[in-house]
XYZ file of C-alpha atoms in Angstrom:
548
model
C -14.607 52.291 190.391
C -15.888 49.950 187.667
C -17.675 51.661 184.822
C -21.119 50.356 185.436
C -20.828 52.407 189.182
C -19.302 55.417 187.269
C -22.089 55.269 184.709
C -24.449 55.062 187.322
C -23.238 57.994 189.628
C -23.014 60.045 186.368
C -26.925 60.072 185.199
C -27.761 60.106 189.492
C -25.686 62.883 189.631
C -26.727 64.240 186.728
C -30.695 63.649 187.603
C -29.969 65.180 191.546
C -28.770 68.095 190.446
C -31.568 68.613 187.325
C -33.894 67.926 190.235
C -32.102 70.582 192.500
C -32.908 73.329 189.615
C -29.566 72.681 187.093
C -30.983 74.110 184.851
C -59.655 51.484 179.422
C -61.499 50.208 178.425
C -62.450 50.850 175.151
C -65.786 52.825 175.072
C -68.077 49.963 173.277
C -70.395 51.008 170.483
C -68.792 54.056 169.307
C -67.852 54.541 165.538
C -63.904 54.741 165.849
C -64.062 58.493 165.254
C -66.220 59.760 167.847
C -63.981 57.325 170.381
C -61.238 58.656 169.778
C -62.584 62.219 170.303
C -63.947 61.025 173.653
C -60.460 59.573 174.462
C -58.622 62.661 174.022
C -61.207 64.582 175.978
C -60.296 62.433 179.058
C -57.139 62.653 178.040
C -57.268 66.132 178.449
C -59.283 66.413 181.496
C -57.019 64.503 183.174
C -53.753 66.340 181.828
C -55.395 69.632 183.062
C -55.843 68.086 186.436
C -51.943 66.859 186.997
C -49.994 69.642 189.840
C -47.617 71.867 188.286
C -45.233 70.684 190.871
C -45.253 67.554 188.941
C -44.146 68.154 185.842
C -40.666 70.383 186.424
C -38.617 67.592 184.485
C -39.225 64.897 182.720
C -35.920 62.768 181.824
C -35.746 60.526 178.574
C -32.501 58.031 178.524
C -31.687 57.955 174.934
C -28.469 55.871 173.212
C -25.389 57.788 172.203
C -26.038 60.236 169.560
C -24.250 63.784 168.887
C -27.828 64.977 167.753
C -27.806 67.250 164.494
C -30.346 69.928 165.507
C -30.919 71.490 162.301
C -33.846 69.790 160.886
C -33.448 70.653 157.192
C -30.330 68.743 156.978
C -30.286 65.769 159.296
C -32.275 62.302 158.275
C -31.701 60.223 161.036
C -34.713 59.245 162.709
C -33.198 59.586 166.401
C -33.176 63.060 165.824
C -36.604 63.512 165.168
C -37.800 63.020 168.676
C -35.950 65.774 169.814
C -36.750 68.236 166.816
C -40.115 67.639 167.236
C -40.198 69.805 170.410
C -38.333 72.481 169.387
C -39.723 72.961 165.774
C -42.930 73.094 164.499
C -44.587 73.783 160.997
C -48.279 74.135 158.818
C -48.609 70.514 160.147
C -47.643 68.090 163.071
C -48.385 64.258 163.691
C -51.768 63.422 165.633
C -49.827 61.986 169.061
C -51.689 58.327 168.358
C -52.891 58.127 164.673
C -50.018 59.973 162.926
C -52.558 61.362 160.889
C -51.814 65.305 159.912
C -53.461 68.006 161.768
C -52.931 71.777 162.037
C -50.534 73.168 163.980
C -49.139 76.740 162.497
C -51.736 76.621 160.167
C -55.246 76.994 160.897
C -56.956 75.860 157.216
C -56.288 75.602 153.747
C -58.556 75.639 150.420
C -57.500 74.382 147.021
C -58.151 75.072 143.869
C -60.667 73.432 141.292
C -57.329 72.078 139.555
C -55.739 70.783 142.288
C -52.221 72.624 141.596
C -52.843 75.702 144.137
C -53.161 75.762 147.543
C -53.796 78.246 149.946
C -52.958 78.408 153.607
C -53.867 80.127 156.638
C -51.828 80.370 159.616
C -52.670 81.270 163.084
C -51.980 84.814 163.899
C -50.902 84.370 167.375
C -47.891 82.053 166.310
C -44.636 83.477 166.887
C -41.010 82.269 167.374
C -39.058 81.513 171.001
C -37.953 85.587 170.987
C -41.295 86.549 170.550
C -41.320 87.886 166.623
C -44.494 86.561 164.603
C -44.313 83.025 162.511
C -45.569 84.761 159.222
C -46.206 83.627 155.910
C -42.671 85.259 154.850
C -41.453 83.016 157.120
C -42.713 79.731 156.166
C -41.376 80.850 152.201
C -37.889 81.615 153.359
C -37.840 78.499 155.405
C -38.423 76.540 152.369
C -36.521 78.468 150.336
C -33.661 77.758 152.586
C -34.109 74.473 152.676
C -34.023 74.094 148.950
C -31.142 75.953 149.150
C -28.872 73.983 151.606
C -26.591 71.423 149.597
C -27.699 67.943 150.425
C -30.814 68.236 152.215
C -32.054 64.869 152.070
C -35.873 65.944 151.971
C -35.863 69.013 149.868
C -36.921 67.076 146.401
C -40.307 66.413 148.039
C -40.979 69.861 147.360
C -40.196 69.292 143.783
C -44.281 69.357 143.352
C -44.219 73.094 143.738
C -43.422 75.044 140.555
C -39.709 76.019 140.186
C -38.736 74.261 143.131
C -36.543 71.733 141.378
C -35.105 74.174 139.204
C -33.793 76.252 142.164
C -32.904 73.489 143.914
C -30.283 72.634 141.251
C -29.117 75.840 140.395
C -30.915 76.260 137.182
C -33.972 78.544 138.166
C -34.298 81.692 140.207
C -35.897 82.034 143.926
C -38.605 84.518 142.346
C -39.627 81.165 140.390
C -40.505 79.138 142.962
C -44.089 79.249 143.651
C -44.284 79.982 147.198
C -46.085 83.273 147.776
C -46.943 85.546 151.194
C -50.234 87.141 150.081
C -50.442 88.854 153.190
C -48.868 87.899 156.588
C -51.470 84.862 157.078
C -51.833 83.197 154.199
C -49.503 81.167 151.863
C -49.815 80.349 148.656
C -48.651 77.212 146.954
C -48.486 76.337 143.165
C -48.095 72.882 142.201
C -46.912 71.334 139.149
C -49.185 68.505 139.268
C -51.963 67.298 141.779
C -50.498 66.460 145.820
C -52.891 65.116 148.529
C -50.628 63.763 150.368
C -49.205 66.979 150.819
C -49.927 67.925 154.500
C -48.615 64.545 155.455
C -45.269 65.520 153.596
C -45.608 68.582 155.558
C -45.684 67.111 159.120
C -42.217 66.215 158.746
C -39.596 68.250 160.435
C -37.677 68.772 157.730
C -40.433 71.384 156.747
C -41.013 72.954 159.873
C -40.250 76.960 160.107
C -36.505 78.215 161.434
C -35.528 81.169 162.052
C -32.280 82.569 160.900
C -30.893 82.589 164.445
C -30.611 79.002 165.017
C -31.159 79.665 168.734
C -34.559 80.411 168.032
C -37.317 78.076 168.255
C -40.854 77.591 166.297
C -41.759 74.882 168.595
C -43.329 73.911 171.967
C -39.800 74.101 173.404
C -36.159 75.601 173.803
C -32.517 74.372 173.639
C -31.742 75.671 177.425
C -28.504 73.900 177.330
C -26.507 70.660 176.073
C -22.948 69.065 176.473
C -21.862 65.752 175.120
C -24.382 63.589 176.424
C -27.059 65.836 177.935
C -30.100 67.276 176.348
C -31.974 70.044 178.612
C -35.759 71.400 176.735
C -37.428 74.091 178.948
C -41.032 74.959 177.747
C -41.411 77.963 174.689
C -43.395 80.438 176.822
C -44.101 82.129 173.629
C -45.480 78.942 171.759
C -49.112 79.353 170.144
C -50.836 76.249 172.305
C -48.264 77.183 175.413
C -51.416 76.725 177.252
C -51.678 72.931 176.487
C -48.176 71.768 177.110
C -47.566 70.784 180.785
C -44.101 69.783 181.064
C -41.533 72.624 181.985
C -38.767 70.713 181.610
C -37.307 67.652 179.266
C -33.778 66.256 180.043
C -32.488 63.650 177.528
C -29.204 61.741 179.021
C -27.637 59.495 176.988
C -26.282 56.384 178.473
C -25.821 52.707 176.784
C -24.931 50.846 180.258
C -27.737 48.218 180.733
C -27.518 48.200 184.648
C -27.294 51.507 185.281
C -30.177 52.478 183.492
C -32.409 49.862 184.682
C -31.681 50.811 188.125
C -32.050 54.483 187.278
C -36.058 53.495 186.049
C -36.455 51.296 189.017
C -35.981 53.992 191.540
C -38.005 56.594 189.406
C -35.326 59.128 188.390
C -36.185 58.229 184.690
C -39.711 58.558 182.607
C -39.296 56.917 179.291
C -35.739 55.006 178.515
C -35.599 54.294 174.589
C -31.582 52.503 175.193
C -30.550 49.366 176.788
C -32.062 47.678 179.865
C -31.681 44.509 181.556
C -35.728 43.905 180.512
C -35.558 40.725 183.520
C -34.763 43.176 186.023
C -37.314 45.436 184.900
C -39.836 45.695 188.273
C -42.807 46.367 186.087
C -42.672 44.349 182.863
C -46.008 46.262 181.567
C -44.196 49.468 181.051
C -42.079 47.150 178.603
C -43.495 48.642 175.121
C -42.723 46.973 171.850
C -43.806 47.101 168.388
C -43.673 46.886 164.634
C -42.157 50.281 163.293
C -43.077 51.735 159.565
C -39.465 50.711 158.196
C -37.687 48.606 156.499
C -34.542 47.789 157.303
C -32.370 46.489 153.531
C -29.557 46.528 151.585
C -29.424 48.571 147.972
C -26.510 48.279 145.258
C -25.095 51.634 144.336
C -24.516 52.605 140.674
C -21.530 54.066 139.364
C -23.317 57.241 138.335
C -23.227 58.115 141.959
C -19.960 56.976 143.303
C -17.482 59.746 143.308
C -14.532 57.315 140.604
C -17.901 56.882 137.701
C -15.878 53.623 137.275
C -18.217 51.113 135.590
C -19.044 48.138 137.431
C -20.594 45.065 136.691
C -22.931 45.915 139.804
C -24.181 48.690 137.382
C -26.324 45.925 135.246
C -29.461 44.256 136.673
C -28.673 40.721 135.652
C -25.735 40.288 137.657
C -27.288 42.207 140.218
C -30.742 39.917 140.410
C -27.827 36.570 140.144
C -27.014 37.795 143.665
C -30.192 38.257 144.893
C -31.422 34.690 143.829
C -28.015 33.432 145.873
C -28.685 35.293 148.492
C -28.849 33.503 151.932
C -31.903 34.903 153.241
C -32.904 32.870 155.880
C -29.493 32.829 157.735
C -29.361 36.960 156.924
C -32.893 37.455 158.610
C -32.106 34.825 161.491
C -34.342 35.143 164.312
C -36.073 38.230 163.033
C -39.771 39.046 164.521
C -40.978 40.310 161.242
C -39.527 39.124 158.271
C -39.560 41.626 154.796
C -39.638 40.267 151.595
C -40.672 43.374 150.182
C -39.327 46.980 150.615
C -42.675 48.948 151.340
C -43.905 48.691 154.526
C -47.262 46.906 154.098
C -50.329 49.499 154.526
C -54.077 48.622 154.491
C -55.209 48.725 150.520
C -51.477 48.348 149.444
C -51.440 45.928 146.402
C -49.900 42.506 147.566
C -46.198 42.131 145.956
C -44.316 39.162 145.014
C -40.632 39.240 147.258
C -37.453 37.428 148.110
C -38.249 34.700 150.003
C -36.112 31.686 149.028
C -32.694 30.562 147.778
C -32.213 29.113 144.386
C -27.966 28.121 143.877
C -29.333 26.824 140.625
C -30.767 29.836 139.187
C -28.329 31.968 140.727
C -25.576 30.152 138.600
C -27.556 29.755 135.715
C -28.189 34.002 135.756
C -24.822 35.256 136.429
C -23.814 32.207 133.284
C -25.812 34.127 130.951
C -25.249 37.607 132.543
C -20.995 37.107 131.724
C -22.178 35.852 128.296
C -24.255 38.865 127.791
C -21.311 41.536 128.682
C -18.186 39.421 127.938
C -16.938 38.637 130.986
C -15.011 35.706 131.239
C -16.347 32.273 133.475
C -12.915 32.377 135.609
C -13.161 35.952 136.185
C -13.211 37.157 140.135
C -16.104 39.827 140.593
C -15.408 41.721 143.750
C -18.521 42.998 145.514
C -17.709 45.405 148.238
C -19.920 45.538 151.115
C -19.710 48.995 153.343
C -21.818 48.127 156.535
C -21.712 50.516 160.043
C -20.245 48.506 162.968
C -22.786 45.941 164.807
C -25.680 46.290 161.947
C -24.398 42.249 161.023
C -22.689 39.885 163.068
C -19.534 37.685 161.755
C -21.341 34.406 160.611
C -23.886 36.163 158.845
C -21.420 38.306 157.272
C -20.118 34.905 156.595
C -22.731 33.156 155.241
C -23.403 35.675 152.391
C -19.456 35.749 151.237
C -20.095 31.546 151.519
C -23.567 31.621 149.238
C -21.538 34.125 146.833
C -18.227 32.305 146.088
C -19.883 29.688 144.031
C -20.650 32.616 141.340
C -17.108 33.577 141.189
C -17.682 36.619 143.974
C -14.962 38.100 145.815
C -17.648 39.587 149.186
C -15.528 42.184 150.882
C -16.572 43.640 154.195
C -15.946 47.326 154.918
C -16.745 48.574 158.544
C -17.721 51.821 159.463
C -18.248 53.365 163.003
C -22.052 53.537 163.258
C -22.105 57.458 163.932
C -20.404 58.423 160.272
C -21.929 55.725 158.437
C -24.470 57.547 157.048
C -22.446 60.795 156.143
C -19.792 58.305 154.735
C -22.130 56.737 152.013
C -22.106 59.459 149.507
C -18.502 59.572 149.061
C -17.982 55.856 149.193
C -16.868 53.253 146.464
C -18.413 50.757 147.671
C -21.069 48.890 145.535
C -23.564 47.770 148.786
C -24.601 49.113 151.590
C -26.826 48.643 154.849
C -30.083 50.902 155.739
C -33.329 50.856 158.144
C -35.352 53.381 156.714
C -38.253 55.038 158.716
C -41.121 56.315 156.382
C -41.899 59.453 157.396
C -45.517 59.524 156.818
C -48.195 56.682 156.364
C -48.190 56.491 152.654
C -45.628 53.894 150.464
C -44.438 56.997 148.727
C -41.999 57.349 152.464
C -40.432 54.177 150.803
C -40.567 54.564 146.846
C -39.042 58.262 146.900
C -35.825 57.073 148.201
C -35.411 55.346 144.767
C -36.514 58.218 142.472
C -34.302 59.749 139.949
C -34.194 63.303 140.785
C -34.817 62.703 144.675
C -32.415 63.911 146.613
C -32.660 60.826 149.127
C -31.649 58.458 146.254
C -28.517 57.350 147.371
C -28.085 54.286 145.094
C -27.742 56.386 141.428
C -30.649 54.578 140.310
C -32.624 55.572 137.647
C -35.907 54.414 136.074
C -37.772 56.428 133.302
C -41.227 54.183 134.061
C -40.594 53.813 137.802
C -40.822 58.186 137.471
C -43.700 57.805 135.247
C -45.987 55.751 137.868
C -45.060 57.394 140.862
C -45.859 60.890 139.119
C -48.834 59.638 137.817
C -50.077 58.379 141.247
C -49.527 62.045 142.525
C -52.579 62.731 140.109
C -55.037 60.110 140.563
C -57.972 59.149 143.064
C -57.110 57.453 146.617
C -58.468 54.764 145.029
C -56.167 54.262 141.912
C -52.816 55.430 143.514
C -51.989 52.143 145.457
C -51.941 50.133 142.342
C -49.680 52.380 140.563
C -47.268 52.822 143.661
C -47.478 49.026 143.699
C -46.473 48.438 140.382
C -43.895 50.987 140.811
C -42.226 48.466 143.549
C -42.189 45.714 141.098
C -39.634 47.573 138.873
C -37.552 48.259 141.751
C -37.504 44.637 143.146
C -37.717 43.253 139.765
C -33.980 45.219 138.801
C -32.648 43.989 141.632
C -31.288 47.095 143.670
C -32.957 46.378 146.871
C -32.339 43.337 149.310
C -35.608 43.802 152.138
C -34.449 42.006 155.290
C -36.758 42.736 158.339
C -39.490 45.127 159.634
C -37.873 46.681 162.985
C -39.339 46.377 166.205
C -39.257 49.355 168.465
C -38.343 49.160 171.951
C -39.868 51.825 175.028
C -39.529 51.333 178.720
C -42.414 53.797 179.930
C -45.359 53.579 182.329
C -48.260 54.709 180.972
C -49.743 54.662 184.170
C -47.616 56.959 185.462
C -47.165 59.205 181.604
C -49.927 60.080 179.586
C -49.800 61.782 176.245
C -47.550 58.743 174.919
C -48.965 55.940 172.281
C -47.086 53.262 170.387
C -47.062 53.828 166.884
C -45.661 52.885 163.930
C -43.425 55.840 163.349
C -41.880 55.675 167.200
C -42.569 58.987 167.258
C -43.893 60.751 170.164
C -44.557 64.626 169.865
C -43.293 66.127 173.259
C -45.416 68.928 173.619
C -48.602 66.087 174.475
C -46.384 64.587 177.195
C -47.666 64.858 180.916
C -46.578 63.378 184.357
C -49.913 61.185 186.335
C -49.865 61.611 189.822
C -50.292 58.664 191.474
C -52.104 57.271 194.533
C -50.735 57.314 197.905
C -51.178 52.877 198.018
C -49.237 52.577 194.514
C -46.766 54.594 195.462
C -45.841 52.221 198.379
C -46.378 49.371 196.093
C -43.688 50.762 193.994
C -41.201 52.157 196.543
């Protein structure tokens, strides 16, 4: 049996015995606000109206991915899909804006200053086993998660007073100021100003665990799992319970291109986010692409933060921006659908910012001439630049093309591969001096992006540090909605300008889903999807036909 067939009977055999119990128009003349409003009032009108029997399973084919299901510690964005249904905190993403509304809490006030905030939570919210979701709990989730060695997001709760100095072992956990006032109502006390703060918040990162890790906060339940199978059964004890229809959410992971399309074809799959055969597809419109909030680059890693401290000549911008001006960036960005020349993901009222768009042998020569001068190294000397890159990010002749546009400035461009599932783990404790990343911002402001290169944060990666890079993006923390762009934007000029970042392309996601046949689903710019919104459409008897 060839191993398209035995992928195939796999996920059919997998899907028959799930199914045998294994366990518009736009409304014209309405201000955008009250539309949407209307929309979701259909929306749920119509959700309300779908038969139970219909929504038993619904069965997402995902890529290969041993998901991490501890939220405070994983940052991979394919994990956040599933995460999202079985955790929940104070905040969640609106299913089609991404905009932050309540979801364990019910409210929040804050102070004249700006540096406290208090929270209310709903009093009917309670984890998977049925114990309340109390204000003691959201503290010692955070606490936790400042806590846990390496959690990539816990420096975004820097803002709170005493958080960093916990977080690095030089404060207590009675300093941190996170306070239960009574079983309903949190207290947090800022350092400075925040208002992006519930966006921050929606992440999953910062959603509430419990300290049985079998235990759930959100709309659903880990029922069971193996190496490529994913089974969610609905949280009967979840707050809005009420309002989520699907009892059942199978992820199967499967790369083969054939079987999967034939899989959708027949209708034993709802939403495929791997490989199809997109020509084979029988109905191209539930073919769903677009632009995602990320940036997909390359950064230079300082010595500071490679394990050896050995100096490098990677360490100084000059050298650093005689690469970038080398740099083949036509040939790296090939037949990309949206170019970046920038690293932040362009938002409405961002300022505009000059990037790399062009090659310039000239200048490159001419900068690393004056950058040997500058730190005595000799004309004939070979730099080696190491490149650490996960298997299939860059194909051979691009690979080739930068070591080609490098030699000419005496650069040795050395290729290190690494299998795409320990790539990311692997960075940390590599010696490399570049590496390869699509980053996903995990809420709509360019703060998702600029974080990743600030000092203390504890998703800088690179060793980087800027005193007035720090300065501007505290200072936007503290000014009007108005103001804060501009600083954030000048704030990316000193990061492109030293030459640690190399943008390449804006990635566009791919869905296969029939939104004719799924509602609760949008494309956004996050490709994320909240499961608990997620409802089968019964269809008419004539479509049906059509389809079969």
């Amino acid at each position: 049996m060839n191993k398209i067939k035995k992928c195939f009977w796999l996920i059919a055999g997998v899907l028959f015995a799930i199914s045998a119990g294994w366990t518009q128009e736009l409304h014209e003349g309405l201000e955008p606000e009250l539309e949407m409003q209307l929309k979701e009032s259909e929306e749920a009108e119509e959700k309300a109206s779908q038969p139970d029997e219909l929504q038993k399973n619904f069965v997402i084919i995902e890529p290969f991915r041993v998901h991490e299901l501890n939220p405070q510690i994983t940052q991979y964005s394919s994990d956040s899909q599933i995460l999202c249904g079985l955790y929940e905190g104070l905040f969640s993403y609106h299913p089609v804006t991404l905009e932050p509304q309540y979801a364990i809490a019910t409210g929040y006030k804050i102070s004249r200053d700006k540096k406290r905030w208090t929270i209310t939570l709903r009093p009917e919210a309670c984890f998977s086993n049925g114990e309340s979701i109390t204000a003691a709990s959201v503290r010692d989730s955070w606490l936790q998660l400042l806590s846990t060695p390496n959690a990539p997001y816990a420096s975004l709760l820097d803002i709170i007073r005493g958080a960093e100095a916990y977080r690095t072992g030089s404060g207590t956990m009675e300093d941190v100021g996170i306070y239960a006032v009574d079983e309903h109502t949190l207290s947090i006390y800022l350092n400075k100003p925040a208002n992006y703060l519930p966006k921050v918040l929606c992440h999953s990162a910062f959603a509430v665990i419990h300290r049985n890790p079998t235990v759930y906060s959100g709309p659903f339940t880990l029922e069971d799992y193996d190496e490529v199978i994913y089974i969610l059964k609905k949280n009967p004890k979840y707050w809005d319970a009420e309002n989520v229809k699907l009892q059942q959410i199978t992820f199967i992971q499967s790369e083969d291109k054939e079987a999967n399309t034939y899989v959708y074809n027949i209708g034993q799959a709802d939403w495929i986010t791997s490989s199809v055969e997109t020509e084979k597809i029988l109905d191209s419109g539930a073919l769903q692409f677009n632009t995602e909030f990320a940036t997909s680059y390359y950064f230079f890693k300082n010595s500071a933060a490679k394990p050896s401290r050995n100096p490098s000549v990677w360490d100084y911008p000059e050298f650093r921006s005689a690469v970038l001006e080398a740099f083949p960036w036509e040939e790296v960005r090939g037949a990309a659908m949206v170019p970046a020349t920038t690293f932040v993901y362009p938002l409405q009222g961002y300022p505009q910012i000059e990037g790399f768009s062009y090659t310039d042998q000239i200048e490159a020569s001419l900068k690393m001439k004056d950058a040997r001068e500058k730190y005595g190294i000799p004309a004939e000397q070979i730099l080696p630049l190491t490149f650490a890159v996960s298997e299939y990010t860059l194909a051979d002749d691009k690979l080739d093309a930068i070591k080609t546009a490098l030699e000419p400035l005496g650069i040795d461009f050395i290729v290190q591969k690494c299998p795409s599932n320990y790539y990311l783990a692997s960075v940390t404790g590599s010696e490399a001096d570049l590496f390869a990343y699509t980053w996903i911002g995990d809420f709509a402001d360019p703060l998702a992006f600029l974080e990743l290169f600030h000092g203390d944060s504890t998703l800088n990666d690179s060793g980087w540090k800027s005193a007035e890079y720090d300065r501007l993006l505290d200072e936007a923390a503290m000014v009007s909605d108005k103001e804060r762009p501009e600083l954030l934007g000048k704030a990316e000029e000193i990061l492109l300008e030293s030459g640690m970042v190399l943008p390449i392309y804006h990635p566009v996601c791919f869905n296969l889903i029939d939104l004719k046949e799924v509602g609760g689903w949008s494309t956004n710019a996050f490709d994320i999807h909240p499961l608990k919104y997620l409802f089968k459409k019964q269809q008419p008897v004539n479509a049906l036909i059509v389809k079969k």
